[in-house]
PDB file of C-alpha atoms in Angstrom:
ATOM      1  CA  MET A  16     298.962 -79.605  66.521  1.00  0.00           C
ATOM      2  CA  ALA A  17     300.212 -81.172  69.706  1.00  0.00           C
ATOM      3  CA  ALA A  18     300.967 -78.848  72.594  1.00  0.00           C
ATOM      4  CA  LEU A  19     304.645 -78.049  73.367  1.00  0.00           C
ATOM      5  CA  ILE A  20     306.065 -78.439  76.931  1.00  0.00           C
ATOM      6  CA  GLU A  21     309.201 -76.535  78.028  1.00  0.00           C
ATOM      7  CA  ALA A  22     311.836 -78.516  79.801  1.00  0.00           C
ATOM      8  CA  ILE A  23     311.549 -76.366  82.902  1.00  0.00           C
ATOM      9  CA  HIS A  24     307.879 -77.412  83.288  1.00  0.00           C
ATOM     10  CA  ILE A  25     308.566 -81.171  83.162  1.00  0.00           C
ATOM     11  CA  LYS A  26     308.028 -82.768  86.607  1.00  0.00           C
ATOM     12  CA  ARG A  27     308.137 -86.260  87.974  1.00  0.00           C
ATOM     13  CA  LYS A  28     305.697 -88.582  86.232  1.00  0.00           C
ATOM     14  CA  SER A  29     305.221 -86.143  83.295  1.00  0.00           C
ATOM     15  CA  VAL A  30     305.159 -87.747  79.808  1.00  0.00           C
ATOM     16  CA  PHE A  31     306.727 -86.060  76.781  1.00  0.00           C
ATOM     17  CA  GLU A  32     308.014 -86.926  73.306  1.00  0.00           C
ATOM     18  CA  LEU A  33     311.638 -86.529  72.246  1.00  0.00           C
ATOM     19  CA  GLU A  34     312.709 -87.445  68.700  1.00  0.00           C
ATOM     20  CA  ASP A  35     309.324 -89.222  68.032  1.00  0.00           C
ATOM     21  CA  VAL A  36     309.748 -91.479  71.122  1.00  0.00           C
ATOM     22  CA  PRO A  37     307.494 -91.223  74.241  1.00  0.00           C
ATOM     23  CA  TYR A  38     309.222 -90.772  77.605  1.00  0.00           C
ATOM     24  CA  THR A  39     308.146 -90.514  81.253  1.00  0.00           C
ATOM     25  CA  CYS A  40     310.070 -88.377  83.733  1.00  0.00           C
ATOM     26  CA  LEU A  41     311.396 -90.266  86.748  1.00  0.00           C
ATOM     27  CA  ASP A  42     313.124 -87.250  88.299  1.00  0.00           C
ATOM     28  CA  ALA A  43     313.799 -83.609  87.394  1.00  0.00           C
ATOM     29  CA  GLU A  44     316.526 -81.416  88.789  1.00  0.00           C
ATOM     30  CA  ILE A  45     316.755 -77.694  87.903  1.00  0.00           C
ATOM     31  CA  THR A  46     320.159 -75.948  88.113  1.00  0.00           C
ATOM     32  CA  THR A  47     320.202 -72.170  88.119  1.00  0.00           C
ATOM     33  CA  PRO A  48     323.689 -70.612  87.621  1.00  0.00           C
ATOM     34  CA  THR A  49     324.914 -67.855  89.881  1.00  0.00           C
ATOM     35  CA  ALA A  50     326.720 -65.915  87.194  1.00  0.00           C
ATOM     36  CA  ARG A  51     324.792 -63.380  85.091  1.00  0.00           C
ATOM     37  CA  GLY A  52     324.074 -64.641  81.630  1.00  0.00           C
ATOM     38  CA  GLY A  53     324.332 -68.302  82.661  1.00  0.00           C
ATOM     39  CA  GLN A  54     321.637 -70.614  81.423  1.00  0.00           C
ATOM     40  CA  THR A  55     319.202 -72.509  83.618  1.00  0.00           C
ATOM     41  CA  LEU A  56     319.559 -76.199  82.987  1.00  0.00           C
ATOM     42  CA  VAL A  57     317.161 -79.093  83.581  1.00  0.00           C
ATOM     43  CA  ARG A  58     318.540 -82.528  84.247  1.00  0.00           C
ATOM     44  CA  LEU A  59     315.930 -85.234  83.604  1.00  0.00           C
ATOM     45  CA  LYS A  60     316.041 -88.852  84.546  1.00  0.00           C
ATOM     46  CA  MET A  61     313.691 -90.425  82.035  1.00  0.00           C
ATOM     47  CA  ARG A  62     312.366 -93.791  80.930  1.00  0.00           C
ATOM     48  CA  ASN A  63     311.769 -94.612  77.252  1.00  0.00           C
ATOM     49  CA  LEU A  64     308.290 -96.082  77.239  1.00  0.00           C
ATOM     50  CA  LEU A  65     308.949 -98.257  74.175  1.00  0.00           C
ATOM     51  CA  THR A  66     312.105 -99.955  75.409  1.00  0.00           C
ATOM     52  CA  SER A  67     311.991 -99.224  79.164  1.00  0.00           C
ATOM     53  CA  ALA A  68     315.594 -97.928  79.005  1.00  0.00           C
ATOM     54  CA  VAL A  69     316.357 -95.409  81.760  1.00  0.00           C
ATOM     55  CA  PHE A  70     318.916 -92.605  81.356  1.00  0.00           C
ATOM     56  CA  GLU A  71     319.726 -89.066  82.332  1.00  0.00           C
ATOM     57  CA  LYS A  72     320.034 -86.109  79.983  1.00  0.00           C
ATOM     58  CA  THR A  73     320.457 -82.329  80.491  1.00  0.00           C
ATOM     59  CA  PHE A  74     318.453 -79.768  78.586  1.00  0.00           C
ATOM     60  CA  LYS A  75     318.254 -75.991  78.470  1.00  0.00           C
ATOM     61  CA  ALA A  76     315.210 -74.661  80.346  1.00  0.00           C
ATOM     62  CA  GLY A  77     313.629 -73.327  77.173  1.00  0.00           C
ATOM     63  CA  ASP A  78     313.924 -76.561  75.157  1.00  0.00           C
ATOM     64  CA  LYS A  79     310.533 -77.675  73.986  1.00  0.00           C
ATOM     65  CA  PHE A  80     309.035 -81.149  73.743  1.00  0.00           C
ATOM     66  CA  LYS A  81     305.829 -82.363  72.095  1.00  0.00           C
ATOM     67  CA  GLU A  82     303.085 -83.972  74.070  1.00  0.00           C
ATOM     68  CA  PRO A  83     302.988 -87.632  72.976  1.00  0.00           C
ATOM     69  CA  ASP A  84     299.862 -89.268  71.488  1.00  0.00           C
ATOM     70  CA  LEU A  85     299.608 -91.296  74.648  1.00  0.00           C
ATOM     71  CA  ASN A  86     296.332 -92.598  76.063  1.00  0.00           C
ATOM     72  CA  PHE A  87     295.484 -94.727  79.032  1.00  0.00           C
ATOM     73  CA  VAL A  88     292.963 -97.479  78.510  1.00  0.00           C
ATOM     74  CA  ASP A  89     291.162 -99.310  81.359  1.00  0.00           C
ATOM     75  CA  ALA A  90     291.858-103.056  80.912  1.00  0.00           C
ATOM     76  CA  SER A  91     291.599-106.356  82.793  1.00  0.00           C
ATOM     77  CA  TYR A  92     294.231-109.092  82.767  1.00  0.00           C
ATOM     78  CA  LEU A  93     293.093-112.246  80.987  1.00  0.00           C
ATOM     79  CA  TYR A  94     296.099-114.686  80.717  1.00  0.00           C
ATOM     80  CA  SER A  95     299.697-115.094  79.516  1.00  0.00           C
ATOM     81  CA  ASP A  96     301.000-117.561  76.969  1.00  0.00           C
ATOM     82  CA  GLY A  97     303.896-117.893  74.463  1.00  0.00           C
ATOM     83  CA  GLU A  98     302.686-114.876  72.522  1.00  0.00           C
ATOM     84  CA  GLY A  99     302.654-112.538  75.521  1.00  0.00           C
ATOM     85  CA  SER A 100     300.124-111.319  78.142  1.00  0.00           C
ATOM     86  CA  HIS A 101     296.575-110.662  77.044  1.00  0.00           C
ATOM     87  CA  PHE A 102     294.295-107.901  78.359  1.00  0.00           C
ATOM     88  CA  LEU A 103     290.668-106.976  77.740  1.00  0.00           C
ATOM     89  CA  ASP A 104     289.938-103.324  76.863  1.00  0.00           C
ATOM     90  CA  GLN A 105     287.030-102.419  79.211  1.00  0.00           C
ATOM     91  CA  ASP A 106     285.466 -99.985  76.657  1.00  0.00           C
ATOM     92  CA  SER A 107     285.838-101.690  73.281  1.00  0.00           C
ATOM     93  CA  PHE A 108     286.080-105.327  74.571  1.00  0.00           C
ATOM     94  CA  GLU A 109     289.025-105.817  72.240  1.00  0.00           C
ATOM     95  CA  THR A 110     291.847-108.146  73.318  1.00  0.00           C
ATOM     96  CA  LEU A 111     295.214-106.371  73.541  1.00  0.00           C
ATOM     97  CA  THR A 112     298.524-108.194  73.779  1.00  0.00           C
ATOM     98  CA  LEU A 113     301.783-107.049  75.421  1.00  0.00           C
ATOM     99  CA  THR A 114     305.115-108.768  74.980  1.00  0.00           C
ATOM    100  CA  GLY A 115     307.101-110.083  77.974  1.00  0.00           C
ATOM    101  CA  ASP A 116     309.451-107.041  77.815  1.00  0.00           C
ATOM    102  CA  MET A 117     306.510-104.636  77.948  1.00  0.00           C
ATOM    103  CA  VAL A 118     305.013-106.339  80.933  1.00  0.00           C
ATOM    104  CA  GLY A 119     308.250-106.820  82.899  1.00  0.00           C
ATOM    105  CA  ASN A 120     307.741-108.074  86.441  1.00  0.00           C
ATOM    106  CA  ALA A 121     304.054-106.966  86.532  1.00  0.00           C
ATOM    107  CA  LEU A 122     303.040-110.655  86.323  1.00  0.00           C
ATOM    108  CA  ASP A 123     304.044-110.902  89.971  1.00  0.00           C
ATOM    109  CA  TYR A 124     300.945-108.843  90.815  1.00  0.00           C
ATOM    110  CA  LEU A 125     298.425-109.955  88.168  1.00  0.00           C
ATOM    111  CA  ILE A 126     295.635-112.438  88.712  1.00  0.00           C
ATOM    112  CA  GLU A 127     292.892-113.100  86.234  1.00  0.00           C
ATOM    113  CA  GLY A 128     290.411-110.199  86.139  1.00  0.00           C
ATOM    114  CA  ALA A 129     292.810-107.716  87.713  1.00  0.00           C
ATOM    115  CA  LEU A 130     292.024-104.142  86.664  1.00  0.00           C
ATOM    116  CA  LEU A 131     294.831-101.804  85.466  1.00  0.00           C
ATOM    117  CA  GLN A 132     295.637 -99.253  82.823  1.00  0.00           C
ATOM    118  CA  LEU A 133     297.471 -99.820  79.502  1.00  0.00           C
ATOM    119  CA  TYR A 134     299.533 -97.164  77.836  1.00  0.00           C
ATOM    120  CA  MET A 135     298.483 -96.742  74.156  1.00  0.00           C
ATOM    121  CA  TYR A 136     300.886 -94.843  71.832  1.00  0.00           C
ATOM    122  CA  ASN A 137     299.605 -94.036  68.368  1.00  0.00           C
ATOM    123  CA  GLY A 138     296.841 -96.613  68.926  1.00  0.00           C
ATOM    124  CA  ASN A 139     299.136 -99.487  69.957  1.00  0.00           C
ATOM    125  CA  PRO A 140     299.648-100.883  73.447  1.00  0.00           C
ATOM    126  CA  ILE A 141     303.163-100.258  74.712  1.00  0.00           C
ATOM    127  CA  GLY A 142     303.052-100.825  78.498  1.00  0.00           C
ATOM    128  CA  LEU A 143     300.976-100.973  81.572  1.00  0.00           C
ATOM    129  CA  GLN A 144     300.366 -99.044  84.810  1.00  0.00           C
ATOM    130  CA  LEU A 145     299.700-101.189  87.836  1.00  0.00           C
ATOM    131  CA  PRO A 146     297.552 -99.865  90.743  1.00  0.00           C
ATOM    132  CA  ILE A 147     299.603 -98.751  93.757  1.00  0.00           C
ATOM    133  CA  PHE A 148     298.341-101.694  95.808  1.00  0.00           C
ATOM    134  CA  VAL A 149     297.047-105.129  94.870  1.00  0.00           C
ATOM    135  CA  GLU A 150     295.288-107.729  96.978  1.00  0.00           C
ATOM    136  CA  LEU A 151     296.618-111.257  96.739  1.00  0.00           C
ATOM    137  CA  ASP A 152     296.003-114.553  98.578  1.00  0.00           C
ATOM    138  CA  VAL A 153     298.762-116.161 100.681  1.00  0.00           C
ATOM    139  CA  THR A 154     299.243-119.688  99.349  1.00  0.00           C
ATOM    140  CA  TYR A 155     302.142-120.568 101.739  1.00  0.00           C
ATOM    141  CA  ALA A 156     303.510-119.002 104.921  1.00  0.00           C
ATOM    142  CA  GLU A 157     306.321-120.271 107.023  1.00  0.00           C
ATOM    143  CA  PRO A 158     305.156-121.120 110.530  1.00  0.00           C
ATOM    144  CA  GLY A 159     305.691-118.320 113.036  1.00  0.00           C
ATOM    145  CA  LEU A 160     307.567-119.756 115.929  1.00  0.00           C
ATOM    146  CA  ARG A 161     307.067-118.513 119.476  1.00  0.00           C
ATOM    147  CA  GLY A 162     309.855-116.135 120.423  1.00  0.00           C
ATOM    148  CA  ASP A 163     310.657-115.195 116.808  1.00  0.00           C
ATOM    149  CA  SER A 164     309.679-111.527 117.523  1.00  0.00           C
ATOM    150  CA  SER A 165     312.388-111.227 120.101  1.00  0.00           C
ATOM    151  CA  SER A 166     315.045-111.056 117.411  1.00  0.00           C
ATOM    152  CA  GLY A 167     313.493-107.800 116.284  1.00  0.00           C
ATOM    153  CA  SER A 168     312.670-108.796 112.742  1.00  0.00           C
ATOM    154  CA  GLY A 169     309.134-110.130 113.402  1.00  0.00           C
ATOM    155  CA  THR A 170     308.719-111.330 109.838  1.00  0.00           C
ATOM    156  CA  LYS A 171     308.680-114.522 107.848  1.00  0.00           C
ATOM    157  CA  MET A 172     308.561-115.556 104.183  1.00  0.00           C
ATOM    158  CA  ALA A 173     305.262-116.057 102.397  1.00  0.00           C
ATOM    159  CA  ARG A 174     304.383-117.089  98.843  1.00  0.00           C
ATOM    160  CA  LEU A 175     301.437-115.457  97.134  1.00  0.00           C
ATOM    161  CA  GLU A 176     299.024-116.854  94.455  1.00  0.00           C
ATOM    162  CA  THR A 177     301.096-115.344  91.700  1.00  0.00           C
ATOM    163  CA  GLY A 178     304.290-116.988  92.907  1.00  0.00           C
ATOM    164  CA  LEU A 179     305.695-113.737  94.381  1.00  0.00           C
ATOM    165  CA  GLU A 180     307.589-114.291  97.634  1.00  0.00           C
ATOM    166  CA  LEU A 181     307.963-111.582 100.249  1.00  0.00           C
ATOM    167  CA  ARG A 182     308.424-110.999 103.935  1.00  0.00           C
ATOM    168  CA  VAL A 183     305.247-110.612 106.002  1.00  0.00           C
ATOM    169  CA  PRO A 184     304.503-110.190 109.735  1.00  0.00           C
ATOM    170  CA  LEU A 185     304.419-113.349 111.875  1.00  0.00           C
ATOM    171  CA  PHE A 186     300.667-113.193 112.265  1.00  0.00           C
ATOM    172  CA  ILE A 187     299.861-113.743 108.553  1.00  0.00           C
ATOM    173  CA  LYS A 188     298.594-117.260 107.767  1.00  0.00           C
ATOM    174  CA  GLU A 189     297.925-119.311 104.658  1.00  0.00           C
ATOM    175  CA  GLY A 190     294.641-118.447 102.989  1.00  0.00           C
ATOM    176  CA  GLU A 191     294.667-114.818 104.105  1.00  0.00           C
ATOM    177  CA  LYS A 192     294.342-111.988 101.614  1.00  0.00           C
ATOM    178  CA  ILE A 193     296.969-109.274 101.970  1.00  0.00           C
ATOM    179  CA  LYS A 194     297.734-105.864 100.287  1.00  0.00           C
ATOM    180  CA  VAL A 195     301.088-105.648  98.462  1.00  0.00           C
ATOM    181  CA  SER A 196     302.723-102.396  97.294  1.00  0.00           C
ATOM    182  CA  THR A 197     303.538-102.681  93.568  1.00  0.00           C
ATOM    183  CA  GLU A 198     306.121 -99.894  93.886  1.00  0.00           C
ATOM    184  CA  ASN A 199     308.449-101.562  96.415  1.00  0.00           C
ATOM    185  CA  ARG A 200     307.216-105.179  96.586  1.00  0.00           C
ATOM    186  CA  ASP A 201     306.399-104.858 100.341  1.00  0.00           C
ATOM    187  CA  PHE A 202     303.597-106.084 102.572  1.00  0.00           C
ATOM    188  CA  ALA A 203     301.165-103.221 103.071  1.00  0.00           C
ATOM    189  CA  GLY A 204     298.553-104.767 105.347  1.00  0.00           C
ATOM    190  CA  ARG A 205     295.654-107.216 105.482  1.00  0.00           C
ATOM    191  CA  ALA A 206     293.063-106.816 102.770  1.00  0.00           C
TER     192      ALA A 206
END
């Protein structure tokens, strides 16, 4: 039997199952009443791992949730086509396919051979977990003009090999490899 998790023990990034659907916790807020006999409440901001819908719901501290049958599988990105995005399971060498909705904007960070983790729920792939940083080549960078740094911004637009466009420091040139944060789509340094 799957272990049960009380609502009060659910923290950020925890996964749990509610009404046979897996969720991940984005934020948890515990409210303790000041009056005697009042119940401690837990407000969870949670993401449905099947549909990616995000919502908030309040539970009693003692409400129990099942642990989902959720596994992480190491995989590498192969390619995308009309059927979806295809990944190679690094253990079984099986090809796993995710739909466009499951992948979301992750294609902005994926190049052929990129390693990541896939969520598997009841044996089926339902989503992916990108690494915190990825290294990508700069295919185009606006020229940095002398005196640009005096305005205080000190950045320019650059396009990466995946088509992602972001602001980078003036010293970044075409052909360089940079680190990009997958959480906030920002330049994180030279690779």
